[in-house]
Amino acid sequence: GQSLEQPSEVTAVEGAIVQINCTYQTSGFYGLSWYQQHDGGAPTFLSYNALDGLEETGRFSSFLSRSDSYGYLLLQELQMKDSASYFCAVRDHGNYGQNFVFGPGTRLSVLP
Amino acid sequence: NAGVTQTPKFQVLKTGQSMTLQCAQDMNHNSMYWYRQDPGMGLRLIYYSASEGTTDKGEVPNGYNVSRLNKREFSLRLESAAPSQTSVYFCASSEAIGGRAYEQYFGPGTRLTVT
């Protein structure tokens, strides 16, 4: 079956750098996405990796290693507003045709 | 642009009641999705519609039905609500299931409680 694993919680201080890891197991694989969700809010798209390597978007970067079935989201110059849950997600062909699978989420707390 | 809108925002149902969650998008997206999110968990796909006129089951379709009314609207129906369906429901859309489907735009969610 398909499954993704992420750490449940991460804590860091303002201005620091934090890395959120994601490992996945899928029957097919098109790429790894990352979403941010503030408490009570909707998920918002952050980044996507289809190929191995690093993608940078401002303070956020995302990395993928297809051979290791592993990726991470790197947040630099942390700000209080970055306190949120972060989800990795894959799209693959599962038992249900096109399948979109989200990880359980990592809750990031940024301390002053 | 409003993006993805959902109604209602909150709903309380008694076991056995039925209701329809409405979703609309104004981004001219082809693909639309319904997810549920339980406390402390990720999103699970209920149904999706790759394009107008087509719908397919996701990971957790039991107890739900969907209708892709037109390109803009995708509704989710609970025929006989059960307490296990207490959750937050998100509708999402993307350009195309084979293209930028990885970039999904989510509505604000419907918080449903079944007593």
PDB file of C-alpha atoms in Angstrom:
ATOM      1  CA  GLY A   1       0.000   0.000   0.000  1.00  0.00           C
ATOM      2  CA  GLN A   2       0.900   3.645   0.054  1.00  0.00           C
ATOM      3  CA  SER A   3       2.249   5.318   3.175  1.00  0.00           C
ATOM      4  CA  LEU A   4       4.199   8.402   4.149  1.00  0.00           C
ATOM      5  CA  GLU A   5       6.051   9.051   7.377  1.00  0.00           C
ATOM      6  CA  GLN A   6       6.911  12.395   8.959  1.00  0.00           C
ATOM      7  CA  PRO A   7       7.990  13.427  12.442  1.00  0.00           C
ATOM      8  CA  SER A   8       4.943  14.435  14.474  1.00  0.00           C
ATOM      9  CA  GLU A   9       6.450  17.580  16.001  1.00  0.00           C
ATOM     10  CA  VAL A  10       9.411  19.894  15.529  1.00  0.00           C
ATOM     11  CA  THR A  11      10.338  22.904  17.642  1.00  0.00           C
ATOM     12  CA  ALA A  12      12.777  25.669  16.705  1.00  0.00           C
ATOM     13  CA  VAL A  13      13.515  29.278  17.588  1.00  0.00           C
ATOM     14  CA  GLU A  14      12.925  32.357  15.504  1.00  0.00           C
ATOM     15  CA  GLY A  15      15.666  32.917  12.939  1.00  0.00           C
ATOM     16  CA  ALA A  16      16.794  29.287  12.959  1.00  0.00           C
ATOM     17  CA  ILE A  17      16.729  26.678  10.185  1.00  0.00           C
ATOM     18  CA  VAL A  18      14.574  23.569  10.448  1.00  0.00           C
ATOM     19  CA  GLN A  19      14.310  20.470   8.281  1.00  0.00           C
ATOM     20  CA  ILE A  20      11.154  18.343   8.076  1.00  0.00           C
ATOM     21  CA  ASN A  21      11.711  14.879   6.655  1.00  0.00           C
ATOM     22  CA  CYS A  22       9.327  12.690   4.712  1.00  0.00           C
ATOM     23  CA  THR A  23       9.778   9.078   3.667  1.00  0.00           C
ATOM     24  CA  TYR A  24       7.281   7.395   1.408  1.00  0.00           C
ATOM     25  CA  GLN A  25       6.275   4.030   0.115  1.00  0.00           C
ATOM     26  CA  THR A  26       4.066   3.966  -2.963  1.00  0.00           C
ATOM     27  CA  SER A  27       3.261   1.629  -5.808  1.00  0.00           C
ATOM     28  CA  GLY A  28       3.906   4.357  -8.360  1.00  0.00           C
ATOM     29  CA  PHE A  29       5.381   7.804  -7.993  1.00  0.00           C
ATOM     30  CA  TYR A  30       5.022  11.096  -9.836  1.00  0.00           C
ATOM     31  CA  GLY A  31       6.458  13.527  -7.332  1.00  0.00           C
ATOM     32  CA  LEU A  32       6.431  14.906  -3.813  1.00  0.00           C
ATOM     33  CA  SER A  33       4.484  17.997  -2.775  1.00  0.00           C
ATOM     34  CA  TRP A  34       4.543  20.029   0.420  1.00  0.00           C
ATOM     35  CA  TYR A  35       1.635  21.893   1.986  1.00  0.00           C
ATOM     36  CA  GLN A  36       1.343  24.241   4.960  1.00  0.00           C
ATOM     37  CA  GLN A  37      -1.716  24.374   7.190  1.00  0.00           C
ATOM     38  CA  HIS A  38      -2.279  26.835  10.014  1.00  0.00           C
ATOM     39  CA  ASP A  39      -4.619  25.836  12.837  1.00  0.00           C
ATOM     40  CA  GLY A  40      -8.216  26.095  11.679  1.00  0.00           C
ATOM     41  CA  GLY A  41      -7.149  26.895   8.131  1.00  0.00           C
ATOM     42  CA  ALA A  42      -6.925  25.171   4.788  1.00  0.00           C
ATOM     43  CA  PRO A  43      -3.781  23.566   3.376  1.00  0.00           C
ATOM     44  CA  THR A  44      -1.804  25.794   1.013  1.00  0.00           C
ATOM     45  CA  PHE A  45       0.674  24.556  -1.567  1.00  0.00           C
ATOM     46  CA  LEU A  46       4.374  25.261  -0.887  1.00  0.00           C
ATOM     47  CA  SER A  47       6.511  23.280  -3.318  1.00  0.00           C
ATOM     48  CA  TYR A  48       6.851  20.261  -5.572  1.00  0.00           C
ATOM     49  CA  ASN A  49       9.701  17.959  -6.597  1.00  0.00           C
ATOM     50  CA  ALA A  50       9.365  15.558  -9.499  1.00  0.00           C
ATOM     51  CA  LEU A  51      13.088  14.993  -9.986  1.00  0.00           C
ATOM     52  CA  ASP A  52      15.980  14.474  -7.600  1.00  0.00           C
ATOM     53  CA  GLY A  53      17.513  17.587  -6.174  1.00  0.00           C
ATOM     54  CA  LEU A  54      16.726  20.805  -4.426  1.00  0.00           C
ATOM     55  CA  GLU A  55      13.998  23.294  -5.321  1.00  0.00           C
ATOM     56  CA  GLU A  56      14.185  26.725  -3.725  1.00  0.00           C
ATOM     57  CA  THR A  57      11.310  29.138  -3.226  1.00  0.00           C
ATOM     58  CA  GLY A  58      12.281  32.070  -1.052  1.00  0.00           C
ATOM     59  CA  ARG A  59      12.910  30.949   2.526  1.00  0.00           C
ATOM     60  CA  PHE A  60      11.597  27.475   1.748  1.00  0.00           C
ATOM     61  CA  SER A  61      13.458  24.711  -0.087  1.00  0.00           C
ATOM     62  CA  SER A  62      12.425  21.163  -0.838  1.00  0.00           C
ATOM     63  CA  PHE A  63      14.603  18.185  -1.652  1.00  0.00           C
ATOM     64  CA  LEU A  64      13.881  14.816  -3.208  1.00  0.00           C
ATOM     65  CA  SER A  65      15.821  11.582  -3.542  1.00  0.00           C
ATOM     66  CA  ARG A  66      13.761   9.122  -5.565  1.00  0.00           C
ATOM     67  CA  SER A  67      16.246   6.287  -5.007  1.00  0.00           C
ATOM     68  CA  ASP A  68      15.881   6.675  -1.234  1.00  0.00           C
ATOM     69  CA  SER A  69      12.114   7.401  -1.328  1.00  0.00           C
ATOM     70  CA  TYR A  70      12.910  10.414   0.796  1.00  0.00           C
ATOM     71  CA  GLY A  71      12.396  14.124   0.760  1.00  0.00           C
ATOM     72  CA  TYR A  72      12.556  17.074   3.088  1.00  0.00           C
ATOM     73  CA  LEU A  73      11.321  20.609   3.478  1.00  0.00           C
ATOM     74  CA  LEU A  74      13.864  23.152   4.674  1.00  0.00           C
ATOM     75  CA  LEU A  75      12.649  26.355   6.280  1.00  0.00           C
ATOM     76  CA  GLN A  76      15.207  29.111   6.784  1.00  0.00           C
ATOM     77  CA  GLU A  77      15.096  32.325   8.817  1.00  0.00           C
ATOM     78  CA  LEU A  78      12.155  31.004  10.777  1.00  0.00           C
ATOM     79  CA  GLN A  79       9.418  33.447  11.671  1.00  0.00           C
ATOM     80  CA  MET A  80       6.625  33.130  14.214  1.00  0.00           C
ATOM     81  CA  LYS A  81       4.112  32.934  11.362  1.00  0.00           C
ATOM     82  CA  ASP A  82       5.774  29.696  10.206  1.00  0.00           C
ATOM     83  CA  SER A  83       4.215  27.908  13.191  1.00  0.00           C
ATOM     84  CA  ALA A  84       1.875  25.506  11.415  1.00  0.00           C
ATOM     85  CA  SER A  85       1.507  21.900  10.312  1.00  0.00           C
ATOM     86  CA  TYR A  86       3.414  20.769   7.245  1.00  0.00           C
ATOM     87  CA  PHE A  87       2.295  17.854   5.092  1.00  0.00           C
ATOM     88  CA  CYS A  88       4.124  15.961   2.402  1.00  0.00           C
ATOM     89  CA  ALA A  89       1.988  14.380  -0.298  1.00  0.00           C
ATOM     90  CA  VAL A  90       2.513  12.077  -3.263  1.00  0.00           C
ATOM     91  CA  ARG A  91       0.490  11.317  -6.340  1.00  0.00           C
ATOM     92  CA  ASP A  92       0.652   7.808  -7.629  1.00  0.00           C
ATOM     93  CA  HIS A  93      -1.349   5.015  -9.154  1.00  0.00           C
ATOM     94  CA  GLY A  94      -2.785   3.008  -6.293  1.00  0.00           C
ATOM     95  CA  ASN A  95      -5.709   0.712  -5.802  1.00  0.00           C
ATOM     96  CA  TYR A  96      -8.020   3.578  -6.615  1.00  0.00           C
ATOM     97  CA  GLY A  97      -6.479   4.756  -9.860  1.00  0.00           C
ATOM     98  CA  GLN A  98      -5.020   8.195  -9.411  1.00  0.00           C
ATOM     99  CA  ASN A  99      -4.358   8.440  -5.716  1.00  0.00           C
ATOM    100  CA  PHE A 100      -3.325  11.414  -3.672  1.00  0.00           C
ATOM    101  CA  VAL A 101      -1.764  10.418  -0.390  1.00  0.00           C
ATOM    102  CA  PHE A 102      -0.883  12.860   2.365  1.00  0.00           C
ATOM    103  CA  GLY A 103       1.473  12.233   5.226  1.00  0.00           C
ATOM    104  CA  PRO A 104       0.245  12.589   8.835  1.00  0.00           C
ATOM    105  CA  GLY A 105       1.776  16.052   9.132  1.00  0.00           C
ATOM    106  CA  THR A 106       4.530  17.664  11.190  1.00  0.00           C
ATOM    107  CA  ARG A 107       3.554  20.343  13.677  1.00  0.00           C
ATOM    108  CA  LEU A 108       6.202  23.081  13.726  1.00  0.00           C
ATOM    109  CA  SER A 109       6.364  25.376  16.724  1.00  0.00           C
ATOM    110  CA  VAL A 110       8.534  28.471  16.386  1.00  0.00           C
ATOM    111  CA  LEU A 111       9.590  29.947  19.710  1.00  0.00           C
ATOM    112  CA  PRO A 112      10.639  33.583  20.245  1.00  0.00           C
TER     113      PRO A 112
ATOM    114  CA  ASN B   1     -11.170  35.567  -7.698  1.00  0.00           C
ATOM    115  CA  ALA B   2     -12.734  33.746  -4.764  1.00  0.00           C
ATOM    116  CA  GLY B   3     -10.720  30.570  -5.438  1.00  0.00           C
ATOM    117  CA  VAL B   4     -12.435  27.540  -3.911  1.00  0.00           C
ATOM    118  CA  THR B   5     -15.557  28.136  -1.849  1.00  0.00           C
ATOM    119  CA  GLN B   6     -17.409  25.656   0.347  1.00  0.00           C
ATOM    120  CA  THR B   7     -20.772  25.724   2.077  1.00  0.00           C
ATOM    121  CA  PRO B   8     -21.691  25.333   4.826  1.00  0.00           C
ATOM    122  CA  LYS B   9     -18.749  26.189   7.100  1.00  0.00           C
ATOM    123  CA  PHE B  10     -20.199  24.296  10.069  1.00  0.00           C
ATOM    124  CA  GLN B  11     -22.874  21.634  10.366  1.00  0.00           C
ATOM    125  CA  VAL B  12     -24.245  19.412  13.101  1.00  0.00           C
ATOM    126  CA  LEU B  13     -26.231  16.343  12.064  1.00  0.00           C
ATOM    127  CA  LYS B  14     -27.963  13.575  13.930  1.00  0.00           C
ATOM    128  CA  THR B  15     -27.136   9.982  13.048  1.00  0.00           C
ATOM    129  CA  GLY B  16     -29.093   8.930   9.972  1.00  0.00           C
ATOM    130  CA  GLN B  17     -29.647  12.420   8.595  1.00  0.00           C
ATOM    131  CA  SER B  18     -28.465  13.346   5.126  1.00  0.00           C
ATOM    132  CA  MET B  19     -26.790  16.436   3.773  1.00  0.00           C
ATOM    133  CA  THR B  20     -24.876  17.760   0.783  1.00  0.00           C
ATOM    134  CA  LEU B  21     -21.649  19.730   1.006  1.00  0.00           C
ATOM    135  CA  GLN B  22     -21.235  22.205  -1.803  1.00  0.00           C
ATOM    136  CA  CYS B  23     -17.982  23.232  -3.479  1.00  0.00           C
ATOM    137  CA  ALA B  24     -17.283  25.654  -6.310  1.00  0.00           C
ATOM    138  CA  GLN B  25     -14.111  26.987  -7.932  1.00  0.00           C
ATOM    139  CA  ASP B  26     -13.623  29.941 -10.239  1.00  0.00           C
ATOM    140  CA  MET B  27     -10.126  29.113 -11.519  1.00  0.00           C
ATOM    141  CA  ASN B  28     -11.317  27.126 -14.542  1.00  0.00           C
ATOM    142  CA  HIS B  29      -9.667  24.009 -13.130  1.00  0.00           C
ATOM    143  CA  ASN B  30     -10.440  20.638 -14.649  1.00  0.00           C
ATOM    144  CA  SER B  31      -9.893  18.461 -11.591  1.00  0.00           C
ATOM    145  CA  MET B  32     -11.654  18.597  -8.245  1.00  0.00           C
ATOM    146  CA  TYR B  33     -11.313  16.588  -5.038  1.00  0.00           C
ATOM    147  CA  TRP B  34     -12.972  15.892  -1.715  1.00  0.00           C
ATOM    148  CA  TYR B  35     -10.855  15.102   1.352  1.00  0.00           C
ATOM    149  CA  ARG B  36     -11.579  14.510   4.986  1.00  0.00           C
ATOM    150  CA  GLN B  37      -9.214  15.418   7.809  1.00  0.00           C
ATOM    151  CA  ASP B  38      -9.549  13.893  11.244  1.00  0.00           C
ATOM    152  CA  PRO B  39      -7.883  15.484  14.288  1.00  0.00           C
ATOM    153  CA  GLY B  40      -4.104  15.246  14.185  1.00  0.00           C
ATOM    154  CA  MET B  41      -4.107  13.417  10.877  1.00  0.00           C
ATOM    155  CA  GLY B  42      -3.389  14.091   7.266  1.00  0.00           C
ATOM    156  CA  LEU B  43      -5.969  14.416   4.543  1.00  0.00           C
ATOM    157  CA  ARG B  44      -7.604  11.336   3.071  1.00  0.00           C
ATOM    158  CA  LEU B  45      -9.075  11.373  -0.402  1.00  0.00           C
ATOM    159  CA  ILE B  46     -12.783  10.506  -0.559  1.00  0.00           C
ATOM    160  CA  TYR B  47     -13.588  11.071  -4.241  1.00  0.00           C
ATOM    161  CA  TYR B  48     -12.114  12.994  -7.113  1.00  0.00           C
ATOM    162  CA  SER B  49     -13.217  14.205 -10.514  1.00  0.00           C
ATOM    163  CA  ALA B  50     -10.489  14.354 -13.126  1.00  0.00           C
ATOM    164  CA  SER B  51     -12.689  16.346 -15.483  1.00  0.00           C
ATOM    165  CA  GLU B  52     -16.292  17.386 -15.963  1.00  0.00           C
ATOM    166  CA  GLY B  53     -18.467  14.308 -16.300  1.00  0.00           C
ATOM    167  CA  THR B  54     -16.152  11.870 -14.518  1.00  0.00           C
ATOM    168  CA  THR B  55     -15.831  10.851 -10.880  1.00  0.00           C
ATOM    169  CA  ASP B  56     -13.704   8.206  -9.181  1.00  0.00           C
ATOM    170  CA  LYS B  57     -13.351   6.760  -5.723  1.00  0.00           C
ATOM    171  CA  GLY B  58     -10.450   7.653  -3.497  1.00  0.00           C
ATOM    172  CA  GLU B  59      -9.168   5.975  -0.374  1.00  0.00           C
ATOM    173  CA  VAL B  60     -12.287   6.314   1.820  1.00  0.00           C
ATOM    174  CA  PRO B  61     -15.448   6.506  -0.367  1.00  0.00           C
ATOM    175  CA  ASN B  62     -17.825   4.402   1.739  1.00  0.00           C
ATOM    176  CA  GLY B  63     -20.845   6.361   2.973  1.00  0.00           C
ATOM    177  CA  TYR B  64     -20.400   9.171   0.441  1.00  0.00           C
ATOM    178  CA  ASN B  65     -21.567  10.065  -3.046  1.00  0.00           C
ATOM    179  CA  VAL B  66     -20.445  12.880  -5.319  1.00  0.00           C
ATOM    180  CA  SER B  67     -21.755  14.840  -8.263  1.00  0.00           C
ATOM    181  CA  ARG B  68     -19.712  16.923 -10.691  1.00  0.00           C
ATOM    182  CA  LEU B  69     -22.498  19.292 -11.599  1.00  0.00           C
ATOM    183  CA  ASN B  70     -20.440  21.261 -14.119  1.00  0.00           C
ATOM    184  CA  LYS B  71     -16.842  22.364 -14.471  1.00  0.00           C
ATOM    185  CA  ARG B  72     -17.149  24.726 -11.492  1.00  0.00           C
ATOM    186  CA  GLU B  73     -19.082  22.660  -8.973  1.00  0.00           C
ATOM    187  CA  PHE B  74     -18.436  19.375  -7.174  1.00  0.00           C
ATOM    188  CA  SER B  75     -20.754  18.289  -4.367  1.00  0.00           C
ATOM    189  CA  LEU B  76     -20.383  15.621  -1.681  1.00  0.00           C
ATOM    190  CA  ARG B  77     -23.424  13.895  -0.227  1.00  0.00           C
ATOM    191  CA  LEU B  78     -23.791  11.941   2.977  1.00  0.00           C
ATOM    192  CA  GLU B  79     -26.900   9.794   2.593  1.00  0.00           C
ATOM    193  CA  SER B  80     -27.110   8.541   6.173  1.00  0.00           C
ATOM    194  CA  ALA B  81     -24.651  10.258   8.482  1.00  0.00           C
ATOM    195  CA  ALA B  82     -22.748   8.269  11.092  1.00  0.00           C
ATOM    196  CA  PRO B  83     -20.630   9.495  14.038  1.00  0.00           C
ATOM    197  CA  SER B  84     -17.545   8.118  12.238  1.00  0.00           C
ATOM    198  CA  GLN B  85     -18.096  10.797   9.597  1.00  0.00           C
ATOM    199  CA  THR B  86     -17.432  13.571  12.092  1.00  0.00           C
ATOM    200  CA  SER B  87     -14.518  15.363  10.465  1.00  0.00           C
ATOM    201  CA  VAL B  88     -13.390  18.441   8.594  1.00  0.00           C
ATOM    202  CA  TYR B  89     -14.114  18.185   4.887  1.00  0.00           C
ATOM    203  CA  PHE B  90     -11.989  19.995   2.338  1.00  0.00           C
ATOM    204  CA  CYS B  91     -12.698  20.487  -1.312  1.00  0.00           C
ATOM    205  CA  ALA B  92      -9.762  21.163  -3.629  1.00  0.00           C
ATOM    206  CA  SER B  93      -9.122  21.796  -7.285  1.00  0.00           C
ATOM    207  CA  SER B  94      -6.163  21.666  -9.663  1.00  0.00           C
ATOM    208  CA  GLU B  95      -5.477  22.449 -13.290  1.00  0.00           C
ATOM    209  CA  ALA B  96      -5.424  18.882 -14.571  1.00  0.00           C
ATOM    210  CA  ILE B  97      -4.939  15.504 -13.032  1.00  0.00           C
ATOM    211  CA  GLY B  98      -2.107  14.676 -15.411  1.00  0.00           C
ATOM    212  CA  GLY B  99      -0.501  18.063 -15.256  1.00  0.00           C
ATOM    213  CA  ARG B 100      -0.127  20.346 -12.284  1.00  0.00           C
ATOM    214  CA  ALA B 101      -2.308  18.132 -10.113  1.00  0.00           C
ATOM    215  CA  TYR B 102       0.391  18.366  -7.471  1.00  0.00           C
ATOM    216  CA  GLU B 103      -0.617  21.998  -6.899  1.00  0.00           C
ATOM    217  CA  GLN B 104      -4.026  21.770  -5.352  1.00  0.00           C
ATOM    218  CA  TYR B 105      -6.033  24.748  -4.124  1.00  0.00           C
ATOM    219  CA  PHE B 106      -8.167  24.086  -1.069  1.00  0.00           C
ATOM    220  CA  GLY B 107     -11.400  25.583   0.146  1.00  0.00           C
ATOM    221  CA  PRO B 108     -11.827  26.771   3.759  1.00  0.00           C
ATOM    222  CA  GLY B 109     -13.380  23.488   4.897  1.00  0.00           C
ATOM    223  CA  THR B 110     -16.656  22.310   6.392  1.00  0.00           C
ATOM    224  CA  ARG B 111     -16.584  21.249  10.020  1.00  0.00           C
ATOM    225  CA  LEU B 112     -19.135  18.458  10.402  1.00  0.00           C
ATOM    226  CA  THR B 113     -20.232  16.879  13.663  1.00  0.00           C
ATOM    227  CA  VAL B 114     -22.519  13.841  13.701  1.00  0.00           C
ATOM    228  CA  THR B 115     -24.152  13.084  17.045  1.00  0.00           C
TER     229      THR B 115
END
